[in-house]
Coordinates of C-alpha atoms in Angstrom, one line a residue:
Chain A
M1 CA 1.9 37.7 -107.4
L2 CA 0.0 37.3 -110.6
T3 CA -2.4 40.0 -109.7
F4 CA 0.5 42.2 -108.8
L5 CA 2.2 41.4 -112.3
G6 CA -1.1 42.0 -114.1
R7 CA -1.6 45.3 -112.5
R8 CA 2.0 46.4 -113.2
I9 CA 1.7 45.4 -116.7
L10 CA -1.6 47.2 -117.2
T11 CA -0.1 50.4 -115.7
A12 CA 2.9 50.0 -118.2
I13 CA 0.6 50.3 -121.2
P14 CA 0.1 54.1 -121.2
T15 CA 3.9 54.5 -120.9
I16 CA 4.6 52.3 -123.8
I17 CA 2.0 54.4 -125.8
L18 CA 3.7 57.5 -124.9
I19 CA 7.1 56.0 -125.9
S20 CA 5.8 55.0 -129.2
I21 CA 4.4 58.5 -129.8
F22 CA 7.8 59.9 -128.9
V23 CA 9.5 57.5 -131.2
F24 CA 7.0 58.2 -134.0
S25 CA 7.5 62.0 -133.6
L26 CA 11.1 61.7 -134.0
Q27 CA 10.7 61.3 -137.8
H28 CA 8.8 64.6 -137.8
L29 CA 11.9 66.4 -136.4
L30 CA 13.6 65.7 -139.7
P31 CA 13.8 68.7 -142.0
G32 CA 11.7 68.0 -145.2
D33 CA 9.6 65.0 -146.1
P34 CA 10.3 62.0 -144.0
I35 CA 9.2 59.8 -146.8
L36 CA 11.9 61.2 -149.1
V37 CA 14.5 60.2 -146.5
M38 CA 13.0 56.7 -146.0
A39 CA 13.1 56.2 -149.8
G40 CA 16.9 56.5 -149.8
E41 CA 19.1 58.3 -152.2
E42 CA 17.7 56.7 -155.3
R43 CA 14.2 58.2 -154.6
D44 CA 12.4 55.7 -156.9
P45 CA 8.9 57.3 -157.4
E46 CA 7.3 53.8 -157.1
V47 CA 9.0 53.2 -153.7
I48 CA 7.9 56.8 -152.6
A49 CA 4.3 56.1 -153.5
A50 CA 4.4 52.7 -151.8
L51 CA 5.8 54.2 -148.6
R52 CA 3.3 57.0 -148.7
E53 CA 0.6 54.5 -148.9
K54 CA 1.9 52.2 -146.2
Y55 CA 2.5 55.0 -143.7
R56 CA -0.7 56.8 -144.8
F57 CA 1.3 60.0 -145.4
N58 CA -1.6 61.7 -147.1
D59 CA -3.7 61.2 -143.9
P60 CA -3.7 63.5 -140.8
V61 CA -0.8 62.9 -138.3
P62 CA -2.9 61.0 -135.8
M63 CA -4.0 58.6 -138.6
Q64 CA -0.3 58.2 -139.6
Y65 CA 0.6 57.3 -136.0
L66 CA -2.1 54.7 -135.8
A67 CA -0.9 53.2 -139.0
W68 CA 2.8 53.2 -137.9
A69 CA 1.8 51.8 -134.4
G70 CA -0.2 49.2 -136.0
N71 CA 2.6 48.0 -138.1
A72 CA 4.9 48.1 -135.0
L73 CA 2.5 45.9 -133.1
Q74 CA 2.8 43.4 -135.8
G75 CA 6.5 43.4 -135.5
D76 CA 7.0 45.6 -138.5
L77 CA 9.4 48.3 -137.6
G78 CA 10.3 49.2 -141.1
I79 CA 13.1 48.3 -143.4
S80 CA 16.8 49.2 -142.9
L81 CA 17.8 51.6 -145.7
R82 CA 21.3 50.2 -145.6
T83 CA 20.9 46.5 -145.4
Q84 CA 17.3 46.2 -146.7
Q85 CA 16.6 43.9 -143.8
P86 CA 13.5 44.3 -141.6
V87 CA 14.5 46.4 -138.5
L88 CA 13.2 43.8 -136.0
E89 CA 15.3 41.0 -137.8
L90 CA 18.5 43.3 -137.7
I91 CA 18.0 44.0 -134.0
G92 CA 17.4 40.2 -133.3
E93 CA 20.7 39.5 -135.1
K94 CA 22.8 41.9 -133.1
L95 CA 21.3 41.5 -129.7
P96 CA 22.9 38.2 -128.8
V97 CA 26.3 39.9 -129.2
T98 CA 25.4 42.7 -126.8
I99 CA 23.8 40.3 -124.4
Q100 CA 27.0 38.3 -124.2
L101 CA 28.9 41.5 -123.5
A102 CA 26.4 42.7 -121.0
V103 CA 26.2 39.4 -119.1
M104 CA 30.0 39.1 -118.9
A105 CA 30.3 42.7 -117.7
L106 CA 27.5 42.1 -115.1
I107 CA 29.5 39.1 -113.8
I108 CA 32.7 41.1 -113.6
A109 CA 30.7 43.9 -111.8
I110 CA 29.2 41.6 -109.2
L111 CA 32.5 39.8 -108.5
I112 CA 34.1 43.2 -107.9
G113 CA 31.3 45.4 -106.6
I114 CA 29.6 43.1 -104.0
P115 CA 32.6 41.9 -102.1
A116 CA 34.1 45.4 -102.2
G117 CA 30.9 46.9 -100.8
V118 CA 30.8 44.2 -98.0
L119 CA 34.3 44.7 -97.0
S120 CA 34.0 48.5 -97.0
A121 CA 31.0 48.4 -94.8
Y122 CA 32.5 45.8 -92.5
K123 CA 35.7 48.0 -92.4
K124 CA 33.9 51.3 -92.2
G125 CA 36.2 54.2 -91.4
T126 CA 39.4 52.3 -91.9
W127 CA 41.8 52.8 -94.8
I128 CA 40.2 49.8 -96.6
D129 CA 36.8 51.7 -96.6
W130 CA 38.5 54.8 -97.8
V131 CA 40.4 53.0 -100.7
A132 CA 37.2 51.3 -101.7
N133 CA 35.1 54.6 -101.7
I134 CA 37.7 56.6 -103.7
T135 CA 38.1 53.6 -106.2
A136 CA 34.3 53.5 -106.6
L137 CA 34.0 57.2 -107.0
S138 CA 36.9 57.2 -109.7
G139 CA 35.0 54.2 -111.4
L140 CA 31.9 56.4 -111.6
S141 CA 33.9 59.4 -112.9
V142 CA 36.1 57.8 -115.5
P143 CA 34.6 57.8 -119.0
N144 CA 34.5 54.2 -120.0
F145 CA 35.4 54.8 -123.7
W146 CA 38.6 56.3 -122.4
L147 CA 39.3 53.5 -120.1
G148 CA 38.8 51.2 -123.1
I149 CA 41.2 53.2 -125.2
M150 CA 43.9 53.1 -122.4
L151 CA 43.4 49.3 -122.0
I152 CA 43.9 48.8 -125.7
L153 CA 47.1 50.8 -125.5
L154 CA 48.5 48.9 -122.4
V155 CA 47.1 45.3 -123.0
S156 CA 46.9 45.2 -126.8
V157 CA 49.4 47.7 -128.2
K158 CA 52.3 47.5 -125.6
L159 CA 51.8 44.0 -124.0
G160 CA 50.2 42.3 -126.9
W161 CA 48.2 40.0 -124.5
L162 CA 44.7 40.3 -125.8
P163 CA 43.1 41.4 -129.3
A164 CA 42.1 44.9 -129.5
S165 CA 39.0 44.3 -131.5
G166 CA 36.9 41.7 -133.2
Y167 CA 34.3 39.3 -132.3
V168 CA 34.0 35.5 -132.2
P169 CA 30.4 34.0 -131.6
L170 CA 30.3 32.0 -128.4
T171 CA 28.8 29.0 -130.3
E172 CA 31.7 28.9 -132.7
D173 CA 34.8 28.9 -130.3
P174 CA 33.7 29.6 -126.8
L175 CA 37.2 30.1 -125.3
Q176 CA 38.3 32.5 -128.1
S177 CA 35.0 34.2 -127.8
I178 CA 35.4 34.9 -124.0
R179 CA 39.2 35.9 -124.7
V180 CA 38.0 38.6 -127.3
M181 CA 35.2 39.9 -125.1
I182 CA 37.0 39.9 -121.7
M183 CA 38.6 43.4 -122.1
P184 CA 35.4 45.2 -123.3
A185 CA 33.5 43.4 -120.6
F186 CA 35.9 44.6 -118.1
V187 CA 35.5 48.2 -119.3
L188 CA 31.8 48.0 -119.2
G189 CA 31.8 46.1 -115.9
T190 CA 33.9 48.7 -113.9
A191 CA 31.4 51.5 -113.9
I192 CA 28.6 49.1 -112.9
A193 CA 30.9 47.6 -110.3
A194 CA 31.3 51.1 -108.7
T195 CA 27.5 51.6 -108.5
L196 CA 27.1 48.0 -107.1
M197 CA 29.7 48.8 -104.5
R198 CA 28.1 51.9 -103.3
H199 CA 24.7 50.3 -103.0
T200 CA 26.0 47.2 -101.3
R201 CA 28.0 49.3 -98.9
S202 CA 24.9 51.3 -97.8
A203 CA 22.7 48.3 -97.6
M204 CA 25.3 46.4 -95.5
L205 CA 25.9 49.4 -93.3
S206 CA 22.1 49.5 -92.3
V207 CA 21.9 45.7 -91.9
L208 CA 24.9 45.4 -89.7
K209 CA 23.3 47.9 -87.2
S210 CA 20.2 45.8 -87.0
D211 CA 19.1 43.8 -84.0
Y212 CA 19.1 40.4 -85.7
V213 CA 22.9 40.9 -86.6
R214 CA 23.6 41.9 -82.9
T215 CA 21.7 38.6 -81.8
A216 CA 23.5 36.5 -84.2
R217 CA 26.9 37.9 -82.8
A218 CA 25.6 37.4 -79.2
K219 CA 24.9 33.8 -80.0
G220 CA 28.5 33.4 -80.5
L221 CA 28.3 32.7 -84.3
Q222 CA 31.4 33.0 -86.3
E223 CA 31.9 36.4 -87.7
R224 CA 32.0 35.0 -91.3
V225 CA 28.7 33.3 -90.8
V226 CA 27.1 36.4 -89.3
L227 CA 28.5 38.5 -92.2
V228 CA 27.5 36.1 -95.1
K229 CA 24.4 34.3 -93.8
H230 CA 22.8 36.9 -91.7
A231 CA 23.9 40.4 -93.0
L232 CA 24.7 39.9 -96.7
R233 CA 21.6 37.9 -97.4
N234 CA 19.4 40.7 -96.3
A235 CA 21.5 43.4 -97.7
L236 CA 21.3 41.8 -101.1
V237 CA 17.6 42.4 -101.4
P238 CA 17.9 46.0 -102.4
V239 CA 21.0 45.2 -104.5
V240 CA 19.3 42.6 -106.6
T241 CA 16.8 45.4 -107.6
V242 CA 19.5 47.7 -108.3
I243 CA 21.1 45.1 -110.7
T244 CA 17.9 44.8 -112.7
L245 CA 17.7 48.6 -112.9
L246 CA 21.3 48.8 -114.2
F247 CA 20.0 47.6 -117.5
G248 CA 19.9 51.0 -119.1
E249 CA 23.4 51.8 -117.9
L250 CA 24.6 48.6 -119.4
L251 CA 23.1 49.3 -122.7
A252 CA 24.3 52.8 -122.9
G253 CA 27.8 51.6 -121.9
A254 CA 27.6 48.9 -124.5
V255 CA 27.1 51.6 -127.3
L256 CA 30.4 53.1 -126.5
T257 CA 32.3 49.9 -125.6
E258 CA 31.2 48.3 -128.9
Q259 CA 32.3 51.3 -130.8
I260 CA 35.8 51.1 -129.4
F261 CA 36.4 47.5 -129.7
T262 CA 34.5 47.2 -133.1
I263 CA 32.1 44.8 -131.6
P264 CA 29.3 44.1 -134.1
G265 CA 26.4 44.4 -131.5
F266 CA 23.3 46.5 -130.7
G267 CA 25.4 49.6 -129.8
K268 CA 27.4 49.6 -133.0
L269 CA 24.1 49.0 -134.9
V270 CA 22.6 52.3 -133.6
V271 CA 25.7 54.4 -134.0
D272 CA 26.1 53.1 -137.7
A273 CA 22.4 53.6 -138.3
V274 CA 22.8 57.3 -137.2
F275 CA 25.6 58.0 -139.5
N276 CA 24.0 56.1 -142.4
R277 CA 20.7 58.1 -141.8
D278 CA 19.0 54.7 -141.2
Y279 CA 16.2 56.4 -139.2
A280 CA 13.9 53.4 -139.0
V281 CA 16.7 51.4 -137.3
V282 CA 17.3 54.2 -134.8
Q283 CA 13.4 54.4 -134.1
G284 CA 13.3 50.7 -133.8
I285 CA 16.1 50.6 -131.3
V286 CA 14.7 53.4 -129.1
L287 CA 11.3 51.7 -129.0
C288 CA 12.7 48.3 -128.3
T289 CA 15.0 49.5 -125.5
G290 CA 12.2 51.6 -124.0
I291 CA 9.8 48.7 -123.9
A292 CA 12.6 46.4 -122.6
F293 CA 13.4 48.9 -119.9
I294 CA 9.9 49.0 -118.6
F295 CA 9.8 45.2 -118.4
M296 CA 13.1 45.2 -116.5
N297 CA 11.3 47.7 -114.1
I298 CA 8.5 45.3 -113.7
L299 CA 11.0 42.5 -113.1
A300 CA 12.8 44.6 -110.5
D301 CA 9.6 45.1 -108.7
A302 CA 8.8 41.4 -108.9
A303 CA 12.2 40.4 -107.7
Y304 CA 11.9 42.8 -104.8
R305 CA 8.6 41.3 -103.7
I306 CA 9.9 37.7 -104.1
L307 CA 13.0 38.5 -102.0
N308 CA 11.2 40.5 -99.5
P309 CA 8.1 38.6 -98.4
R310 CA 6.9 41.4 -96.1
M311 CA 6.2 43.5 -99.3
S312 CA 4.0 40.7 -100.9
Q313 CA 1.9 40.4 -97.7
Q314 CA 0.9 44.0 -97.9
Chain B
M1 CA 23.8 56.9 -114.5
T2 CA 22.8 59.7 -112.4
A3 CA 22.8 59.6 -108.6
V4 CA 19.5 60.7 -107.2
V5 CA 19.0 62.9 -104.4
D6 CA 17.0 61.6 -101.5
P7 CA 13.7 63.6 -101.6
Q8 CA 14.0 63.9 -97.8
V9 CA 17.2 65.8 -98.1
A10 CA 16.7 69.5 -97.1
A11 CA 13.0 69.2 -96.6
D12 CA 13.1 72.6 -94.8
P13 CA 14.3 75.9 -96.4
L14 CA 17.5 76.7 -94.7
P15 CA 17.2 79.2 -92.0
P16 CA 20.4 81.4 -91.5
R17 CA 21.7 79.3 -88.5
R18 CA 21.3 76.1 -90.5
R19 CA 22.9 77.7 -93.6
N20 CA 25.9 78.6 -91.4
R21 CA 26.1 75.0 -90.2
A22 CA 25.8 73.6 -93.7
W23 CA 28.6 75.9 -94.8
E24 CA 30.7 74.8 -91.8
K25 CA 30.0 71.2 -92.6
F26 CA 31.0 71.6 -96.2
R27 CA 34.1 73.6 -95.3
R28 CA 35.3 70.8 -93.0
S29 CA 34.9 68.1 -95.7
P30 CA 38.3 67.7 -97.5
S31 CA 36.7 65.8 -100.4
A32 CA 34.0 68.4 -101.0
L33 CA 36.6 71.2 -100.9
L34 CA 38.9 69.1 -103.3
G35 CA 35.9 68.9 -105.6
G36 CA 35.2 72.6 -105.5
V37 CA 38.9 73.4 -106.1
I38 CA 39.0 71.0 -109.2
V39 CA 35.8 72.5 -110.5
L40 CA 37.1 76.1 -110.1
F41 CA 40.4 75.3 -111.7
F42 CA 38.7 74.0 -114.8
L43 CA 36.2 77.0 -114.9
I44 CA 39.0 79.5 -114.6
V45 CA 41.0 77.7 -117.4
A46 CA 38.0 77.8 -119.7
L47 CA 37.1 81.3 -119.1
L48 CA 40.8 82.4 -119.5
A49 CA 41.3 80.4 -122.7
P50 CA 41.5 83.5 -125.0
V51 CA 44.3 85.1 -123.0
L52 CA 46.4 82.1 -122.0
P53 CA 49.9 81.9 -123.7
V54 CA 49.3 79.0 -125.9
P55 CA 48.8 78.6 -129.7
G56 CA 45.4 78.9 -131.2
P57 CA 43.4 75.6 -131.1
A58 CA 43.1 75.4 -134.8
E59 CA 46.8 76.6 -135.6
T60 CA 48.6 73.8 -137.4
D61 CA 52.2 73.4 -137.4
W62 CA 53.1 70.9 -140.1
G63 CA 56.6 70.6 -139.0
A64 CA 55.5 69.2 -135.7
V65 CA 52.9 66.5 -136.5
R66 CA 52.3 64.0 -133.7
K67 CA 55.2 65.2 -131.7
A68 CA 55.6 63.9 -128.1
P69 CA 55.4 66.5 -125.3
T70 CA 58.2 69.0 -125.3
W71 CA 58.6 72.5 -123.7
A72 CA 57.1 74.1 -126.8
H73 CA 54.2 71.7 -126.6
P74 CA 53.8 70.4 -123.1
F75 CA 51.1 68.0 -124.0
G76 CA 52.5 67.1 -127.5
T77 CA 50.8 67.8 -130.8
D78 CA 48.0 66.0 -132.8
E79 CA 47.8 64.3 -136.2
I80 CA 47.9 67.7 -138.0
G81 CA 50.3 69.4 -135.8
R82 CA 48.0 71.3 -133.5
D83 CA 48.9 71.9 -129.8
V84 CA 47.1 69.4 -127.5
L85 CA 47.3 71.6 -124.5
S86 CA 45.7 74.4 -126.3
R87 CA 42.8 72.2 -127.7
M88 CA 42.3 70.9 -124.2
I89 CA 42.0 74.4 -122.8
W90 CA 39.5 75.3 -125.4
G91 CA 37.9 72.0 -125.1
A92 CA 37.2 72.7 -121.4
Q93 CA 34.9 75.5 -122.6
A94 CA 32.8 73.1 -124.7
S95 CA 32.7 70.4 -121.9
L96 CA 31.7 72.9 -119.1
L97 CA 29.3 74.7 -121.3
A98 CA 27.7 71.5 -122.3
G99 CA 27.6 70.3 -118.7
V100 CA 26.0 73.5 -117.4
V101 CA 23.7 74.5 -120.2
S102 CA 22.2 70.9 -120.5
V103 CA 21.5 70.9 -116.8
L104 CA 19.9 74.3 -116.9
I105 CA 17.5 73.0 -119.6
A106 CA 16.8 70.0 -117.4
V107 CA 16.3 72.1 -114.4
F108 CA 14.1 74.8 -116.0
L109 CA 11.8 72.3 -117.7
G110 CA 11.8 69.6 -115.1
M111 CA 11.4 71.7 -112.0
P112 CA 8.1 73.5 -113.1
L113 CA 6.6 70.2 -114.4
G114 CA 7.5 68.4 -111.1
M115 CA 6.1 71.3 -109.0
L116 CA 3.0 71.4 -110.9
A117 CA 2.4 67.6 -110.7
G118 CA 3.1 67.7 -107.0
Y119 CA 0.9 70.8 -106.5
M120 CA -2.1 70.0 -108.6
R121 CA -2.0 66.2 -108.1
G122 CA -4.9 64.4 -109.9
W123 CA -4.9 64.2 -113.6
T124 CA -2.1 66.8 -114.1
D125 CA 0.2 64.5 -111.9
A126 CA -0.9 61.4 -113.7
V127 CA -0.2 62.8 -117.0
I128 CA 3.1 64.4 -116.0
S129 CA 4.2 61.1 -114.2
R130 CA 3.4 58.9 -117.2
F131 CA 5.4 61.3 -119.5
T132 CA 8.4 61.1 -117.0
E133 CA 8.2 57.3 -116.9
A134 CA 8.2 57.3 -120.7
L135 CA 11.3 59.6 -120.8
L136 CA 13.1 57.6 -118.2
A137 CA 12.4 54.4 -120.1
A138 CA 15.0 55.3 -122.9
P139 CA 18.4 54.9 -121.5
F140 CA 20.2 58.4 -121.1
L141 CA 22.6 57.8 -124.0
I142 CA 20.2 56.1 -126.4
L143 CA 17.8 59.0 -126.1
A144 CA 20.6 61.5 -126.6
I145 CA 21.8 59.6 -129.6
A146 CA 18.3 59.4 -131.1
L147 CA 17.8 63.1 -130.7
A148 CA 21.1 64.1 -131.9
A149 CA 20.5 61.8 -135.0
F150 CA 17.3 63.4 -135.8
L151 CA 18.0 67.0 -134.8
G152 CA 21.5 66.8 -136.6
P153 CA 24.9 66.5 -134.9
S154 CA 26.1 69.8 -133.1
L155 CA 27.1 71.0 -129.7
T156 CA 23.8 72.8 -129.3
N157 CA 21.7 69.8 -130.3
A158 CA 23.8 67.6 -128.0
M159 CA 23.1 70.0 -125.1
I160 CA 19.3 69.9 -125.8
A161 CA 19.5 66.2 -126.1
I162 CA 21.4 65.7 -122.8
G163 CA 19.1 68.3 -121.2
L164 CA 15.9 66.5 -122.2
S165 CA 17.3 63.2 -121.2
A166 CA 18.3 64.6 -117.7
M167 CA 14.9 66.3 -117.3
P168 CA 13.0 63.3 -115.7
V169 CA 15.2 63.2 -112.7
F170 CA 14.4 66.9 -111.9
I171 CA 10.7 66.2 -112.5
R172 CA 10.7 63.5 -110.0
L173 CA 12.7 65.3 -107.5
A174 CA 10.7 68.5 -107.6
R175 CA 7.4 66.4 -107.4
A176 CA 8.5 64.4 -104.5
Q177 CA 9.8 67.6 -102.7
T178 CA 6.5 69.4 -103.4
L179 CA 4.4 66.5 -102.0
I180 CA 6.4 66.5 -98.8
V181 CA 6.1 70.3 -98.4
M182 CA 2.3 70.1 -99.1
T183 CA 1.7 68.0 -96.1
E184 CA 3.4 70.4 -93.6
D185 CA 1.3 72.2 -91.2
Y186 CA 2.4 75.7 -92.1
V187 CA 1.4 75.0 -95.7
E188 CA -2.1 73.9 -94.4
S189 CA -2.4 77.1 -92.4
A190 CA -1.3 79.2 -95.3
R191 CA -4.0 77.6 -97.5
A192 CA -6.5 78.1 -94.7
V193 CA -5.8 81.9 -94.7
G194 CA -6.3 81.9 -98.4
I195 CA -2.9 82.5 -99.9
G196 CA -3.0 82.1 -103.7
H197 CA -1.2 79.6 -105.9
V198 CA 1.5 82.0 -106.8
G199 CA 2.1 82.9 -103.1
M200 CA 2.2 79.2 -102.1
I201 CA 4.7 78.3 -104.7
G202 CA 6.9 81.4 -104.4
R203 CA 6.9 81.5 -100.6
Y204 CA 6.7 77.8 -99.5
I205 CA 7.4 75.3 -102.2
L206 CA 10.2 77.0 -104.2
P207 CA 12.5 77.7 -101.2
N208 CA 12.2 74.0 -100.1
I209 CA 12.9 72.6 -103.6
V210 CA 16.0 74.6 -104.4
P211 CA 18.6 73.0 -102.0
P212 CA 18.0 69.4 -103.2
I213 CA 17.9 70.7 -106.9
I214 CA 21.3 72.3 -106.4
V215 CA 22.7 69.0 -105.1
Q216 CA 21.1 67.0 -108.0
S217 CA 22.2 69.7 -110.6
T218 CA 25.8 69.4 -109.4
L219 CA 25.8 65.6 -109.7
T220 CA 23.9 65.6 -113.1
I221 CA 26.6 68.1 -114.4
A222 CA 29.1 65.3 -113.9
T223 CA 27.0 62.9 -115.9
A224 CA 26.3 65.6 -118.6
V225 CA 30.0 66.3 -119.0
I226 CA 30.5 62.4 -119.7
A227 CA 27.4 62.5 -122.0
E228 CA 28.7 65.4 -124.0
A229 CA 32.2 63.7 -124.2
S230 CA 30.5 60.4 -125.3
L231 CA 28.4 62.1 -127.9
S232 CA 31.4 64.0 -129.3
F233 CA 33.4 60.8 -129.3
L234 CA 30.7 59.2 -131.4
G235 CA 30.7 62.3 -133.7
L236 CA 27.3 63.5 -132.5
G237 CA 28.4 66.4 -130.4
Q238 CA 31.0 69.2 -131.0
Q239 CA 31.8 69.0 -134.8
P240 CA 35.5 69.2 -135.9
P241 CA 37.7 71.3 -136.2
A242 CA 36.2 73.0 -133.0
P243 CA 38.0 71.3 -130.0
S244 CA 36.3 69.1 -127.6
W245 CA 37.6 66.3 -125.3
G246 CA 35.4 63.6 -126.6
A247 CA 36.2 64.4 -130.3
M248 CA 39.9 64.5 -129.5
L249 CA 39.6 61.0 -128.0
N250 CA 37.8 59.8 -131.1
T251 CA 40.8 61.0 -133.3
A252 CA 43.4 59.8 -130.8
K253 CA 42.1 56.2 -130.9
N254 CA 43.4 55.9 -134.5
F255 CA 46.9 56.9 -133.5
L256 CA 47.3 55.0 -130.3
D257 CA 50.5 53.3 -131.6
Q258 CA 52.3 56.5 -132.7
A259 CA 51.0 59.2 -130.4
P260 CA 49.5 57.8 -127.1
W261 CA 49.7 61.2 -125.5
M262 CA 46.7 62.4 -127.8
A263 CA 44.6 59.9 -125.9
L264 CA 46.0 60.4 -122.4
Y265 CA 45.4 64.0 -121.5
P266 CA 41.8 64.6 -122.8
G267 CA 40.7 61.5 -120.9
V268 CA 42.4 62.6 -117.6
A269 CA 40.7 66.0 -118.0
I270 CA 37.3 64.5 -118.4
F271 CA 37.9 62.4 -115.4
L272 CA 39.1 65.1 -113.3
V273 CA 36.1 67.5 -114.1
V274 CA 33.5 64.7 -113.5
L275 CA 35.4 63.5 -110.3
G276 CA 35.2 67.3 -109.3
F277 CA 31.5 67.7 -109.7
N278 CA 30.9 64.3 -108.1
L279 CA 32.9 65.2 -105.0
L280 CA 31.3 68.7 -104.9
G281 CA 27.8 67.1 -105.2
D282 CA 28.5 64.5 -102.6
G283 CA 29.8 67.3 -100.2
L284 CA 26.7 69.5 -100.8
R285 CA 24.4 66.7 -100.1
D286 CA 26.1 65.8 -96.9
A287 CA 26.2 69.6 -95.9
L288 CA 22.5 70.1 -96.7
D289 CA 21.2 66.8 -95.3
P290 CA 18.9 67.9 -92.4
R291 CA 19.0 64.4 -90.8
D292 CA 22.5 64.9 -89.8
H293 CA 21.9 68.0 -87.6

């Protein structure tokens, strides 16, 4: 396993370098001198000179990249123009909010998606399967920001049951925190639930056809035991991998969800950064999500190997 | 975000008999036909926008600000008295244009790169594959947001951003498909008789790649329509006053209390178009899947 992980991490290095080149090149897409943009509206000549020195802007582009990447490797992703905070610190501040949203969304998605997938596969061809499939396809087709708006309209504006926006840290008041976050988490969770349902269904369908399920049934085991202990356990192997890979989808969904429910997380940070022309923050976020995504991929591979011992013997 | 077509799908170019069977299968699937009808409906509406008997999308009626649906304004009016139905019809143009153009960008950049990687293998393949992985590592919307931020917000830049973000799926699909074709006996024989690169690609590889690319394109248009709506919703796509469904929703969320219809219809429209392309894509995939024959 360790050799496998070591090899996977080594092969990830060129990809990470490419991502960093891409993120670095973004600033060269800006019209005009990036340093003037970085220096903000005041354009203090001293600040400009310091930035030019720091980012080696008088050197050729490859040297500039090396300087930038060297800083990034030491955790220096630049300073936010708006808040004057280091970008990494800013990301670290907002990340727990988004993680809470994503974890709650994932729990909701698992609670809906996996049972629905199992039931749909077990009742294949019946109206239950049909309803589950239509619901899943609708879940994939509905824009989640619109679902959020409609839920605010119904649950907050018309019924007054839940707050439409805001955020309470989990450490401050756990119950209130969950109450505020439940609607956004549901919005984010539904699209993921649809994807999970489809994967669970197809994995269950192939497992239910297998010999060992037939043997388990022939032994006279209860159908519930066959379904949960024999079929679902095996069907969950690919599903767990899919869950790890849904990270990107969760993050992208969080950007929109946080915008609608005014949650001060990672997603809101990137959108605000775009509008405030806080380019260092945008670059930092793309770099961090890219690297995180690569590690999630490695984690997915590792999870697959742990859950599927035949793979690790190869 | 995007459903990925199984590279095994349609590994052979479709001979006429198979093509007929594929069409038969497609025709018999009610959901695929429903998808086709929905897509066609919105296409026609978008194309006929200039001649349909509705007020102009930018025409304001200050006497009818935020009016609920009536005969004169079947979908109501918005915060400055513009007809919501008219803006939705014109918004269909932006949505479909963004969906189709961004996927065309993705296909025309991704397919040659994928074919090149699968055909040349070795170093070319390694470089293209690493490049694809790097592009895949940034989540679709984050990449699109970053590009829109640096290129500046506009519908054109949103389309470029969405196209670039969708490209890796096509590189991977074309590469996988090319690798499959290259192991076929008839390709080996063709190589043995000395057919050149252009002949190989044109006669053997391209026809095999097109069916799964069509399926993937249909499914990706669905994703691209949502992506354009999302970017416009965030203010990074179509710029006001030009109509777009995502931007309409962005404004509508500030008037949920007073004018809920402003939020209802554009969302339903996005949902229907995306559902249409998803149904159509699923139907095409089933019809073109050789394993079912």
